[in-house]
Amino acid sequence: MIEVRFHGRGGQGTVVASIILAKALFESGFYVQSFPLFGVERRGAPVEAYLRWDSKKILVRTNVYNPNHVVVMDATLLQNIDITSGLKPGGWILLNMPQGELNVNFPGYRVALVDATQIARKHGLGTRTHPIVNTAMVGAFARVFGVPDLSALKRVIMEEIPVKPDKNVDAAKEAFEEVSFIDEVKAIG
Amino acid sequence: MKKVIEGSHAVSEAVRLVKAEVISAYPITPQTHIVELLSEYCATGVMKARFLRVESEHSALAALIGASTAGARTFTATSSQGLAYMHELIHWTAGARLPIVMAVVNRALAPGWNIWTEQTDTLSQRDTGWLQFYCEDGQEALDTTVMAYKLAEQVNLPVMVVLDAFFLSHTYEPVDIPDPDQVDSFLPPFEPKFQLDPLNPCAFNQLSPPNVYMEMRYSMHESSLYALRAYQDIEKEFQDIFGRAYGVVEAVMCDDAEIIMVTSGTVTSTCRLLIEELRASGERVGLLKIKVFRPFPAEQVIDALRNAKKICVIDRNISFGSMGIFAQEIRASFCNESLKPQIFGFIAGLGGRDITVDTLKEIYFTAKENEHPERPDIWVNLNTEVLS
């Protein structure tokens, strides 16, 4: 079973991103489970969402404490939150950040970057000041993890996103292409 | 068709499929997404139901009492404080023998304010005459809601379909949503035995003096007991059409078990994992899931547990000054049995505190390593720093 934790801010579509991925992974043949951090949500405040997938029925119904990977929808969160908390060694950190701007080291983890903010703006998703980055991030996710199938992802975005579904699919496809990978730091543990 | 949907929406889909005719709800916290989706279905014409957005949970149930008496199939949903506010009418619904179905998402009662899961809200309604079914996942929530209508309309008693907050209500997972035609063939339209009818005017719920009241209560009680058998028949019929069944209880590897864990709701799933793990390391452990709490399936519970040495009852609830409520019921069920296992009662996960595989493992080994419980209620993972 793979467990992923998503970090974002209220209003960026973090919970929706985890749901889109759950649905697309299900269409790709996996058992899935996704849920938000159990609590109250406020716009702009840090939010978390979780995703599990497996080749067999998922029985565990608890919070996620030791994710295999994390996805960070908003790089400003790095200033306030330890996004590697509980993260298993060797896990991926997928960050919404332009290439070359990363000034933090994540020893023992693998890092992938995508400028989802710029991609969302380019496709007119959300507003210039509050771009909605979730569909770009799920496209990048598909590239980093090899799942879900891009075709399944496209179908789910068309079904799930009521506003500008085509533009959201374009953003996901572009982000899939634009992911950059930072060399893995050797020391694991 | 299988779709990935939220647990609360699994209930909404069931209510769409049974073609409920009147839905009423108070839409503010602690309400959940169940009625949100239903209000959309009513507004967009997916459902033909009348959606009443009332000013309180008390009014939500009052409105359904009227609608149900007039012969409509009805639904509402609530949680915690909202359920408590309905309390007077919860008794009334059962006494009036109305087949209202209500989904209750278990949330802890205030104060302190807490929207997370705990069963004390529904269990404190256990003596009202409502039937109560506790669900483990989204599929069971959908299927149970559909079956609840058939049972309620057969025995003339209301049913609560109970879901854990967040761990079930806010969790997305694959759920098989049945075809409307199949549900129609399982559940015919509601035909009330008595209803408000201008062509046949009669009074309902009049003064009932001592010469009749006691018989009315006996009849309610007998109907409630009969509901256990009726539910099993309904479930067989459901299984023939939809291929799924749950049982009033489910015993997992209990036959040769020395210690049996007793759970309800989503904790059951996590406990299934623990059982697999402990069995693999040679522990003789079993699991009993209790789905139907009212009527209480004492016979089935005793049958499943009687050969074990020790029982671990996990209660996500507390009857203050007594013990966990499932533990009470199980101890009471065994009182006249000559062979009794040691019954350990554990209080865990109150106010939404997580019950993990490790929590359950600690519970199992506490029972394994002690001959008798040190007290009737053993509180798990209490934080001594908060207490001091």
XYZ file of C-alpha atoms in Angstrom:
577
model
C 0.000 0.000 0.000
C 1.213 3.505 -0.852
C 0.265 6.480 1.334
C 0.632 10.091 0.216
C 0.115 13.290 2.193
C -0.866 16.523 0.433
C -0.021 19.939 1.895
C -1.800 23.011 0.606
C -3.738 26.080 1.637
C -7.523 26.323 1.865
C -8.836 27.368 -1.568
C -6.099 25.785 -3.712
C -8.028 22.599 -4.373
C -5.823 20.325 -2.303
C -8.653 18.029 -1.185
C -10.030 17.945 -4.732
C -6.558 16.963 -6.028
C -6.519 13.937 -3.706
C -10.031 12.972 -4.833
C -9.208 13.333 -8.559
C -6.170 11.102 -8.055
C -8.201 8.548 -6.069
C -10.755 8.343 -8.863
C -8.121 8.112 -11.612
C -6.163 5.458 -9.684
C -9.394 3.494 -9.244
C -9.963 3.702 -13.018
C -6.377 2.474 -13.429
C -7.266 -0.684 -11.490
C -6.270 0.119 -7.891
C -8.175 0.057 -4.614
C -8.167 3.593 -3.237
C -9.029 5.691 -0.211
C -8.782 9.451 0.164
C -9.784 11.863 2.893
C -9.023 15.352 4.196
C -7.358 16.149 7.501
C -10.244 15.667 9.895
C -11.161 19.081 11.206
C -12.376 22.490 10.148
C -11.234 24.233 6.961
C -10.416 27.914 6.424
C -9.392 29.699 3.224
C -5.659 30.404 3.150
C -4.882 28.278 6.201
C -2.712 25.173 5.828
C -4.738 22.092 4.858
C -3.808 18.463 4.483
C -5.339 15.621 2.525
C -4.394 11.983 2.223
C -4.447 9.289 -0.431
C -3.920 5.546 -0.168
C -3.759 3.044 -3.004
C -3.141 -0.663 -3.125
C -3.644 -3.738 -5.283
C -5.994 -5.195 -2.634
C -8.911 -3.837 -0.583
C -7.747 -1.212 1.893
C -8.775 -2.096 5.435
C -6.926 0.469 7.514
C -9.220 3.342 8.517
C -6.910 5.564 10.521
C -5.050 8.794 9.873
C -1.828 8.642 7.813
C 1.208 9.013 10.094
C 4.092 7.759 7.951
C 3.407 8.618 4.321
C 5.555 7.131 1.571
C 5.489 10.462 -0.287
C 4.348 14.072 0.098
C 2.938 16.604 -2.351
C 3.273 20.313 -1.541
C 0.871 22.585 -3.434
C 2.274 25.837 -2.013
C 6.004 26.410 -1.473
C 5.373 29.111 1.184
C 4.302 26.263 3.481
C 7.953 25.184 3.713
C 8.527 28.205 6.007
C 5.976 27.093 8.638
C 5.493 23.374 8.323
C 7.808 20.386 8.559
C 6.539 18.727 5.404
C 8.840 15.733 5.972
C 7.240 14.913 9.339
C 6.812 11.135 9.494
C 7.828 10.801 5.827
C 9.426 7.437 5.091
C 13.096 7.517 3.997
C 13.568 7.557 0.241
C 10.130 9.058 -0.358
C 9.340 11.626 -3.022
C 8.645 15.264 -2.272
C 6.721 16.817 -5.174
C 6.878 20.597 -4.822
C 5.049 23.374 -6.634
C 8.119 25.549 -7.290
C 9.985 26.938 -10.330
C 13.197 25.144 -11.196
C 16.262 26.624 -9.481
C 14.400 28.241 -6.578
C 14.832 25.407 -4.125
C 17.145 26.522 -1.315
C 16.329 23.785 1.194
C 17.899 20.341 1.418
C 15.841 17.266 2.102
C 18.451 14.677 3.034
C 17.339 11.122 2.379
C 14.450 12.095 0.113
C 13.916 12.498 -3.619
C 12.652 15.841 -4.869
C 10.628 16.730 -7.981
C 9.639 20.278 -8.919
C 6.934 21.689 -11.129
C 5.919 25.336 -11.544
C 2.216 24.603 -11.183
C 1.439 28.226 -10.282
C 2.794 29.487 -13.593
C 1.060 26.676 -15.526
C -2.293 27.392 -13.796
C -1.982 31.120 -14.587
C -1.090 30.410 -18.210
C -4.263 28.342 -18.629
C -6.430 30.903 -16.820
C -7.268 28.705 -13.823
C -8.384 30.705 -10.792
C -7.224 34.318 -10.680
C -3.719 35.794 -11.244
C -3.324 36.274 -7.479
C -5.047 33.026 -6.495
C -4.352 30.476 -9.223
C -5.908 27.044 -8.700
C -2.982 24.683 -9.024
C -4.541 21.320 -8.251
C -4.982 20.001 -11.799
C -1.404 20.938 -12.721
C -0.180 19.166 -9.588
C -2.090 15.956 -10.362
C -0.526 15.961 -13.856
C 2.942 16.240 -12.283
C 1.970 13.500 -9.808
C 1.192 11.104 -12.682
C 4.663 11.742 -14.122
C 6.541 11.239 -10.826
C 4.684 8.104 -9.704
C 3.920 6.537 -13.100
C 0.246 6.288 -12.021
C -2.557 7.006 -12.610
C -2.790 6.589 -16.395
C -2.828 9.981 -18.067
C -5.935 8.990 -20.035
C -7.785 8.090 -16.806
C -6.661 11.350 -15.239
C -7.959 13.291 -18.222
C -11.361 11.585 -18.040
C -11.682 12.239 -14.316
C -10.727 15.916 -14.639
C -13.368 16.328 -17.377
C -15.970 14.799 -15.031
C -14.934 16.451 -11.788
C -13.991 20.009 -12.680
C -17.087 22.036 -13.514
C -15.240 25.196 -14.675
C -12.936 25.146 -17.767
C -12.445 21.365 -17.780
C -10.467 21.514 -21.075
C -8.043 24.098 -19.700
C -7.572 21.978 -16.586
C -6.723 18.953 -18.723
C -4.228 21.105 -20.670
C -2.635 22.218 -17.383
C -2.322 18.618 -16.189
C -0.707 17.565 -19.497
C 1.734 20.485 -19.469
C 2.716 19.839 -15.839
C 3.262 16.159 -16.705
C 5.847 17.283 -19.283
C 7.417 20.036 -17.188
C 8.421 18.106 -14.028
C 12.103 18.434 -13.173
C 13.933 15.997 -10.942
C 16.545 17.011 -8.373
C 19.361 14.498 -7.892
C 18.691 12.208 -4.966
C 20.730 12.925 -1.864
C 22.694 9.808 -1.008
C 22.398 9.557 2.773
C 19.219 7.662 3.430
C 17.935 7.357 7.007
C -21.700 0.705 -11.126
C -18.623 1.112 -8.951
C -17.600 4.695 -8.298
C -15.256 6.418 -5.874
C -17.561 8.435 -3.616
C -17.584 9.929 -0.136
C -19.142 7.878 2.682
C -21.774 10.531 3.317
C -22.693 10.517 -0.390
C -23.146 6.734 -0.268
C -26.108 7.451 2.013
C -27.356 10.223 -0.318
C -27.269 7.796 -3.264
C -29.301 5.272 -1.273
C -31.911 7.920 -0.461
C -32.098 8.815 -4.167
C -32.521 5.135 -5.075
C -35.320 4.473 -2.552
C -37.124 7.523 -4.001
C -37.677 9.261 -0.689
C -40.539 11.730 -1.104
C -39.912 14.191 1.722
C -36.465 15.136 3.044
C -36.013 17.683 5.772
C -32.811 18.945 7.324
C -31.187 21.713 9.261
C -28.133 22.526 7.144
C -25.728 24.026 9.723
C -22.942 22.344 11.787
C -22.947 19.519 12.820
C -24.722 18.571 9.552
C -22.773 16.632 6.909
C -22.638 16.333 3.119
C -25.454 13.760 3.133
C -28.234 16.337 2.866
C -26.091 18.750 0.835
C -26.045 16.331 -2.109
C -29.742 15.505 -1.598
C -30.668 19.197 -1.733
C -28.792 19.423 -5.059
C -30.626 16.361 -6.352
C -33.956 17.931 -5.380
C -33.048 21.342 -6.862
C -31.870 19.914 -10.200
C -34.718 17.446 -10.632
C -32.628 14.285 -10.197
C -35.047 13.543 -7.341
C -38.692 14.455 -7.238
C -38.672 14.757 -3.430
C -39.799 17.810 -1.501
C -36.753 19.186 0.362
C -37.669 21.128 3.503
C -34.903 23.354 4.836
C -36.101 23.858 8.372
C -34.817 26.056 11.199
C -33.706 23.323 13.613
C -33.217 19.591 13.958
C -36.263 19.492 16.231
C -38.328 20.863 13.336
C -36.582 18.544 10.848
C -37.962 15.505 12.606
C -41.308 17.171 13.390
C -41.777 17.838 9.660
C -41.074 14.198 8.837
C -43.504 13.010 11.496
C -46.195 14.940 9.627
C -45.059 13.758 6.193
C -44.741 10.136 7.252
C -48.169 10.177 8.897
C -49.521 11.450 5.580
C -47.997 8.416 3.867
C -44.708 9.748 2.434
C -41.358 7.937 2.440
C -39.089 10.258 4.429
C -35.454 10.926 5.307
C -33.324 13.214 7.440
C -29.754 13.237 8.745
C -28.044 14.778 11.716
C -25.246 14.394 14.288
C -24.400 14.989 17.956
C -26.002 18.247 19.207
C -28.593 18.065 16.417
C -29.601 14.562 17.447
C -29.771 15.610 21.092
C -32.040 18.513 20.120
C -34.389 16.048 18.365
C -34.647 13.879 21.451
C -38.308 14.533 22.327
C -39.376 13.728 18.767
C -37.119 10.697 18.534
C -39.324 9.108 21.208
C -42.409 10.417 19.427
C -41.441 8.912 16.044
C -41.082 5.436 17.508
C -44.203 5.702 19.670
C -46.192 6.838 16.629
C -44.799 3.768 14.807
C -43.542 5.816 11.858
C -41.044 4.163 9.466
C -38.737 7.191 9.226
C -35.111 6.517 8.271
C -32.435 8.847 9.593
C -28.697 8.743 8.991
C -26.698 9.808 12.015
C -23.028 10.643 11.631
C -21.517 9.936 15.045
C -19.908 13.078 16.443
C -18.879 13.803 20.018
C -21.209 15.943 22.114
C -20.259 19.377 23.437
C -18.856 20.841 25.558
C -15.957 20.943 24.777
C -16.853 21.621 21.170
C -15.809 18.687 19.048
C -17.026 17.591 15.620
C -15.040 14.338 15.577
C -16.354 10.827 15.886
C -17.779 9.206 19.018
C -20.833 6.981 19.481
C -22.266 8.473 22.660
C -24.734 10.628 20.665
C -26.577 7.676 19.089
C -26.110 5.271 21.973
C -27.738 7.742 24.348
C -30.847 7.314 22.146
C -30.848 3.557 22.603
C -34.028 3.439 24.718
C -36.229 5.407 22.326
C -37.541 2.515 20.221
C -35.496 3.294 17.080
C -33.622 0.433 15.453
C -29.890 1.177 15.175
C -27.448 -0.160 12.557
C -23.719 0.691 12.712
C -21.795 0.742 9.396
C -18.189 -0.061 8.608
C -17.668 1.439 5.141
C -19.386 3.361 2.352
C -20.815 0.255 0.706
C -22.389 -0.909 3.938
C -23.808 2.581 4.563
C -25.500 2.563 1.134
C -26.799 -1.002 1.382
C -27.986 -0.583 4.976
C -29.923 2.578 4.117
C -31.766 0.767 1.314
C -32.554 -2.206 3.580
C -33.548 0.128 6.430
C -36.580 1.373 4.476
C -37.826 -2.131 3.789
C -37.461 -3.094 7.449
C -38.912 0.144 8.871
C -41.976 -0.097 6.638
C -42.471 -3.752 7.540
C -42.228 -3.428 11.341
C -43.460 0.171 11.646
C -40.465 1.388 13.584
C -37.946 4.087 12.661
C -34.322 3.233 11.825
C -31.051 5.059 12.477
C -28.255 4.245 10.035
C -25.084 5.174 11.898
C -21.742 6.247 10.409
C -18.487 7.324 12.075
C -17.666 10.983 11.429
C -14.693 11.539 9.081
C -13.352 7.955 9.124
C -16.458 7.056 7.139
C -18.441 10.227 6.406
C -15.556 12.159 4.785
C -13.633 9.234 3.270
C -13.734 8.546 -0.483
C -13.598 4.905 -1.536
C -15.074 2.655 -4.223
C -18.794 1.974 -3.728
C -21.033 -0.106 -5.975
C -24.090 2.040 -6.701
C -27.006 -0.244 -7.643
C -29.233 0.262 -10.675
C -32.525 2.034 -9.886
C -34.484 -0.848 -11.446
C -32.903 -3.358 -9.082
C -33.716 -1.186 -6.069
C -37.296 -0.808 -7.335
C -37.655 -4.582 -7.532
C -36.304 -4.920 -3.960
C -38.265 -2.064 -2.423
C -41.816 -1.377 -3.612
C -43.368 2.062 -2.992
C -44.357 2.796 0.620
C -47.889 1.703 1.398
C -48.684 2.814 4.936
C -50.936 0.648 7.063
C -52.503 3.822 8.507
C -52.292 7.344 7.176
C -53.896 10.766 7.233
C -56.719 10.505 4.722
C -59.538 13.040 4.309
C -61.769 10.272 2.926
C -61.243 8.204 6.048
C -60.732 10.740 8.822
C -59.306 9.468 12.098
C -57.208 10.803 14.945
C -53.609 9.851 15.597
C -51.654 9.724 18.844
C -54.560 10.561 21.133
C -54.642 10.307 24.914
C -53.663 6.740 25.819
C -54.713 5.976 29.395
C -53.227 3.210 31.565
C -55.649 0.643 30.158
C -54.024 0.740 26.709
C -50.602 2.433 27.032
C -48.799 -0.590 28.417
C -50.029 -2.798 25.563
C -48.837 -0.164 23.071
C -45.377 -0.347 24.618
C -45.431 -4.155 24.634
C -46.339 -4.110 20.961
C -43.401 -1.753 20.204
C -41.055 -4.022 22.087
C -42.303 -7.166 20.345
C -41.995 -5.466 16.958
C -38.460 -4.437 17.808
C -37.521 -7.999 18.761
C -39.232 -9.311 15.616
C -37.194 -6.824 13.558
C -34.071 -8.909 14.153
C -35.585 -11.863 12.283
C -37.218 -9.618 9.714
C -33.879 -7.944 9.017
C -32.240 -11.300 8.355
C -34.960 -12.236 5.851
C -34.704 -8.841 4.165
C -30.944 -9.226 3.932
C -31.309 -12.625 2.230
C -33.557 -11.037 -0.348
C -31.076 -8.172 -0.740
C -28.238 -10.638 -1.216
C -30.145 -12.496 -3.948
C -30.442 -9.282 -5.940
C -27.249 -7.406 -5.075
C -24.862 -10.149 -3.945
C -23.937 -8.536 -0.636
C -24.850 -9.321 2.989
C -23.501 -8.290 6.386
C -25.343 -10.211 9.106
C -26.646 -8.751 12.371
C -23.171 -9.614 13.663
C -20.129 -10.893 11.753
C -17.797 -13.383 13.406
C -14.277 -13.552 11.949
C -12.104 -16.510 13.030
C -14.026 -16.860 16.297
C -14.406 -20.668 16.277
C -11.009 -21.508 17.782
C -10.207 -18.072 19.224
C -9.042 -17.662 22.828
C -9.439 -13.905 22.727
C -12.101 -12.142 20.669
C -12.133 -8.425 19.886
C -15.616 -6.888 19.663
C -16.005 -3.809 17.481
C -18.556 -1.654 15.690
C -18.212 0.914 12.903
C -14.936 1.696 11.120
C -12.750 0.328 13.920
C -13.826 -3.078 12.601
C -11.850 -2.613 9.367
C -8.663 -1.644 11.173
C -9.191 -4.572 13.555
C -9.471 -6.955 10.569
C -5.891 -5.964 9.725
C -4.718 -6.647 13.277
C -6.388 -10.055 13.325
C -4.538 -11.041 10.129
C -1.252 -9.875 11.631
C -1.748 -11.592 15.013
C -2.975 -14.843 13.442
C 0.154 -14.894 11.248
C 2.272 -14.771 14.406
C 0.328 -17.656 15.980
C -2.110 -15.746 18.246
C -5.533 -17.364 18.552
C -7.565 -14.207 18.088
C -10.976 -13.555 16.580
C -13.166 -10.575 15.783
C -16.866 -9.983 16.310
C -18.408 -7.032 14.526
C -21.730 -5.851 15.906
C -23.805 -4.224 13.177
C -27.258 -4.268 14.715
C -27.341 -2.638 18.142
C -31.125 -2.241 18.492
C -32.659 -4.742 18.711
C -29.621 -6.186 20.474
C -28.657 -9.549 18.923
C -27.843 -11.202 22.278
C -28.237 -14.755 20.990
C -25.850 -14.230 18.066
C -23.360 -12.441 20.324
C -23.369 -15.247 22.901
C -23.033 -17.902 20.168
C -19.972 -16.197 18.716
C -18.257 -15.450 22.042
C -19.120 -18.291 24.394
C -16.133 -20.529 23.632
C -13.483 -17.840 24.015
C -11.520 -17.297 27.224
C -11.470 -13.520 27.037
C -13.416 -10.820 25.224
C -12.120 -7.315 24.449
C -15.032 -4.947 23.875
C -13.956 -1.690 22.238
C -16.288 1.153 23.133
C -15.982 4.527 21.436
C -18.547 5.828 23.916
C -19.084 6.077 27.651
C -22.064 5.794 29.955
C -20.776 8.024 32.762
C -20.745 6.356 36.137
C -21.095 2.934 34.530
C -18.949 1.717 31.622
C -18.794 1.422 27.826
C -22.238 0.781 26.378
C -21.431 -2.200 24.135
C -19.666 -3.780 27.143
C -22.811 -3.267 29.247
C -24.965 -4.994 26.651
C -22.596 -7.917 26.229
C -22.162 -8.421 29.987
C -25.951 -8.316 30.379
C -26.365 -10.864 27.564
C -24.096 -13.314 29.393
C -25.635 -12.918 32.854
C -27.622 -16.169 32.785
C -25.008 -18.249 30.940
C -23.160 -20.836 33.003
C -19.980 -20.553 30.913
C -18.767 -16.965 30.786
C -15.610 -15.593 29.205
C -13.755 -12.809 31.036
C -15.159 -9.621 29.524
C -12.705 -6.725 29.288
C -14.271 -3.358 28.437
C -12.008 -0.775 26.786
C -12.846 2.897 26.280
C -10.956 4.187 23.225
C -11.101 6.880 20.567
C -13.408 9.362 22.309
C -13.794 12.746 20.603
C -12.252 11.405 17.393
C -8.943 10.242 18.861
C -7.545 7.766 16.368
C -7.838 4.025 17.061
C -4.842 2.618 15.207
C -3.587 -0.941 14.709
C -1.188 -0.233 17.604
C -4.052 0.892 19.860
C -5.891 -2.346 19.116
C -2.733 -4.382 19.657
C -2.266 -2.788 23.083
C -5.875 -3.706 23.916
C -5.329 -7.296 22.811
C -2.162 -7.750 24.887
C -3.694 -6.071 27.952
C -6.360 -8.775 27.890
C -3.857 -11.508 27.105
C -1.546 -10.605 29.983
C -4.224 -10.135 32.657
C -6.437 -12.842 34.048
C -9.270 -10.465 34.906
C -10.029 -6.853 33.989
C -8.823 -4.515 36.748
C -12.031 -2.462 36.376
C -15.135 -2.612 34.146
C -13.861 0.251 31.969
C -10.199 0.379 30.957
C -9.338 3.718 29.341
C -6.804 3.338 26.534
C -3.946 5.789 25.846
C -4.938 8.417 28.401
C -2.505 11.330 28.295
C -1.362 11.788 31.893
C 0.060 15.257 31.113
C -3.383 16.512 30.116
C -4.921 14.934 33.206
C -2.493 16.425 35.720
